[in-house]
PDB file of C-alpha atoms in Angstrom:
ATOM      1  CA  UNK A 123      13.263  14.091  14.848  1.00 61.00           C
ATOM      2  CA  UNK A 124       9.832  12.999  16.141  1.00 69.00           C
ATOM      3  CA  UNK A 125       6.798  12.545  13.980  1.00 76.00           C
ATOM      4  CA  UNK A 126       3.130  12.539  15.013  1.00 84.00           C
ATOM      5  CA  UNK A 127       0.657  10.391  13.480  1.00 86.00           C
ATOM      6  CA  UNK A 128      -1.953  12.124  11.685  1.00 89.00           C
ATOM      7  CA  UNK A 129      -5.412  12.738  13.351  1.00 93.00           C
ATOM      8  CA  UNK A 130      -8.621  10.668  12.208  1.00 94.00           C
ATOM      9  CA  UNK A 131      -9.906  13.849  10.350  1.00 95.00           C
ATOM     10  CA  UNK A 132      -6.416  14.259   8.564  1.00 94.00           C
ATOM     11  CA  UNK A 133      -6.512  10.468   7.607  1.00 92.00           C
ATOM     12  CA  UNK A 134     -10.001  11.071   6.405  1.00 94.00           C
ATOM     13  CA  UNK A 135      -9.026  13.862   4.325  1.00 95.00           C
ATOM     14  CA  UNK A 136      -6.079  12.065   2.737  1.00 93.00           C
ATOM     15  CA  UNK A 137      -8.438   8.951   1.807  1.00 93.00           C
ATOM     16  CA  UNK A 138     -11.059  10.821   0.527  1.00 95.00           C
ATOM     17  CA  UNK A 139      -8.311  12.393  -1.965  1.00 95.00           C
ATOM     18  CA  UNK A 140      -6.993   8.991  -2.462  1.00 96.00           C
ATOM     19  CA  UNK A 141      -7.701   6.778  -5.684  1.00 97.00           C
ATOM     20  CA  UNK A 142      -4.575   4.594  -6.140  1.00 98.00           C
ATOM     21  CA  UNK A 143      -2.905   2.840  -3.351  1.00 98.00           C
ATOM     22  CA  UNK A 144       0.497   1.188  -3.912  1.00 97.00           C
ATOM     23  CA  UNK A 145       0.818  -1.595  -1.211  1.00 97.00           C
ATOM     24  CA  UNK A 146       4.802  -2.279  -0.611  1.00 95.00           C
ATOM     25  CA  UNK A 147       4.808  -6.000   0.867  1.00 94.00           C
ATOM     26  CA  UNK A 148       1.530  -7.109  -0.284  1.00 96.00           C
ATOM     27  CA  UNK A 149       1.322 -10.704   0.192  1.00 95.00           C
ATOM     28  CA  UNK A 150      -0.538 -13.161  -2.173  1.00 96.00           C
ATOM     29  CA  UNK A 151      -1.458 -15.140   0.862  1.00 96.00           C
ATOM     30  CA  UNK A 152      -5.126 -14.502   1.823  1.00 96.00           C
ATOM     31  CA  UNK A 153      -4.472 -15.080   5.600  1.00 97.00           C
ATOM     32  CA  UNK A 154      -1.855 -12.246   5.784  1.00 95.00           C
ATOM     33  CA  UNK A 155      -2.880  -9.000   7.214  1.00 95.00           C
ATOM     34  CA  UNK A 156      -1.549  -7.001   4.155  1.00 96.00           C
ATOM     35  CA  UNK A 157      -3.777  -8.909   1.956  1.00 97.00           C
ATOM     36  CA  UNK A 158      -6.939  -8.670   4.097  1.00 97.00           C
ATOM     37  CA  UNK A 159      -6.484  -4.679   4.336  1.00 96.00           C
ATOM     38  CA  UNK A 160      -5.743  -4.224   0.668  1.00 97.00           C
ATOM     39  CA  UNK A 161      -8.806  -6.585  -0.142  1.00 98.00           C
ATOM     40  CA  UNK A 162     -11.050  -4.406   2.065  1.00 97.00           C
ATOM     41  CA  UNK A 163      -9.564  -1.241   0.615  1.00 96.00           C
ATOM     42  CA  UNK A 164     -10.028  -2.614  -3.065  1.00 97.00           C
ATOM     43  CA  UNK A 165     -13.574  -3.572  -2.285  1.00 97.00           C
ATOM     44  CA  UNK A 166     -14.188   0.044  -1.011  1.00 96.00           C
ATOM     45  CA  UNK A 167     -13.235   1.257  -4.577  1.00 97.00           C
ATOM     46  CA  UNK A 168      -9.522   1.860  -4.192  1.00 97.00           C
ATOM     47  CA  UNK A 169      -7.386   0.785  -6.981  1.00 98.00           C
ATOM     48  CA  UNK A 170      -4.660  -1.248  -5.327  1.00 98.00           C
ATOM     49  CA  UNK A 171      -1.304  -1.846  -7.013  1.00 98.00           C
ATOM     50  CA  UNK A 172       0.952  -4.582  -5.371  1.00 98.00           C
ATOM     51  CA  UNK A 173       4.636  -4.121  -4.911  1.00 97.00           C
ATOM     52  CA  UNK A 174       6.260  -7.696  -4.318  1.00 96.00           C
ATOM     53  CA  UNK A 175       8.908  -8.918  -6.358  1.00 95.00           C
ATOM     54  CA  UNK A 176       7.938 -12.494  -5.751  1.00 96.00           C
ATOM     55  CA  UNK A 177       4.440 -12.274  -7.324  1.00 97.00           C
ATOM     56  CA  UNK A 178       3.084 -11.681 -10.611  1.00 97.00           C
ATOM     57  CA  UNK A 179      -0.450 -10.586  -9.742  1.00 97.00           C
ATOM     58  CA  UNK A 180      -2.176 -10.243  -6.505  1.00 98.00           C
ATOM     59  CA  UNK A 181      -6.079  -9.484  -5.978  1.00 98.00           C
ATOM     60  CA  UNK A 182      -6.307  -9.357  -9.748  1.00 97.00           C
ATOM     61  CA  UNK A 183      -3.558  -6.609 -10.140  1.00 97.00           C
ATOM     62  CA  UNK A 184      -0.363  -6.723 -11.815  1.00 98.00           C
ATOM     63  CA  UNK A 185       2.459  -6.859  -8.940  1.00 98.00           C
ATOM     64  CA  UNK A 186       5.733  -4.504  -9.469  1.00 98.00           C
ATOM     65  CA  UNK A 187       9.176  -5.466  -7.902  1.00 97.00           C
ATOM     66  CA  UNK A 188       9.398  -1.841  -6.445  1.00 94.00           C
ATOM     67  CA  UNK A 189       7.627   1.449  -6.368  1.00 94.00           C
ATOM     68  CA  UNK A 190       9.984   2.922  -8.970  1.00 94.00           C
ATOM     69  CA  UNK A 191       8.689   0.210 -11.385  1.00 97.00           C
ATOM     70  CA  UNK A 192       5.110   1.435 -11.091  1.00 97.00           C
ATOM     71  CA  UNK A 193       4.374   3.183 -14.684  1.00 97.00           C
ATOM     72  CA  UNK A 194       1.251   5.182 -13.438  1.00 96.00           C
ATOM     73  CA  UNK A 195       0.554   8.018 -10.714  1.00 96.00           C
ATOM     74  CA  UNK A 196       0.327   6.695  -7.309  1.00 97.00           C
ATOM     75  CA  UNK A 197      -1.621   8.711  -4.650  1.00 97.00           C
ATOM     76  CA  UNK A 198      -0.587   6.887  -1.297  1.00 95.00           C
ATOM     77  CA  UNK A 199       1.814   4.140  -0.429  1.00 94.00           C
ATOM     78  CA  UNK A 200       0.799   1.579   2.291  1.00 92.00           C
ATOM     79  CA  UNK A 201       3.786  -0.313   3.752  1.00 91.00           C
ATOM     80  CA  UNK A 202       3.685  -3.744   5.148  1.00 89.00           C
ATOM     81  CA  UNK A 203       7.329  -4.201   5.756  1.00 83.00           C
ATOM     82  CA  UNK A 204       9.152  -4.615   9.310  1.00 76.00           C
ATOM     83  CA  UNK A 205      10.256  -1.180  10.487  1.00 78.00           C
ATOM     84  CA  UNK A 206      13.912  -1.960   9.703  1.00 81.00           C
ATOM     85  CA  UNK A 207      13.123  -2.346   6.068  1.00 81.00           C
ATOM     86  CA  UNK A 208      11.207   1.160   5.781  1.00 75.00           C
ATOM     87  CA  UNK A 209      14.007   3.721   5.460  1.00 71.00           C
ATOM     88  CA  UNK A 210      15.011   2.815   2.013  1.00 78.00           C
ATOM     89  CA  UNK A 211      11.325   2.650   0.907  1.00 78.00           C
ATOM     90  CA  UNK A 212      10.691   6.152   2.402  1.00 73.00           C
ATOM     91  CA  UNK A 213      13.741   7.501   0.583  1.00 74.00           C
TER      92      UNK A 213
END
């Protein structure tokens, strides 16, 4: 099954309807891409919820070991994991 990436307009619409973003694989290392991207999104007003079982807090937010452990509604999930690790996350 082939999937196409959403258009820029579709991405814009999704982001306009998004408040809370769970970030799977968010690193607590300020030099990692996941940290830099999440920090920039946080600065734009998005609520970032880190999903990293090896950290207590990242970017001032409590980190959770998995998506299932987040006790509130999440609008969008951003995944920073190698592709071989993404199927279970998507499921």
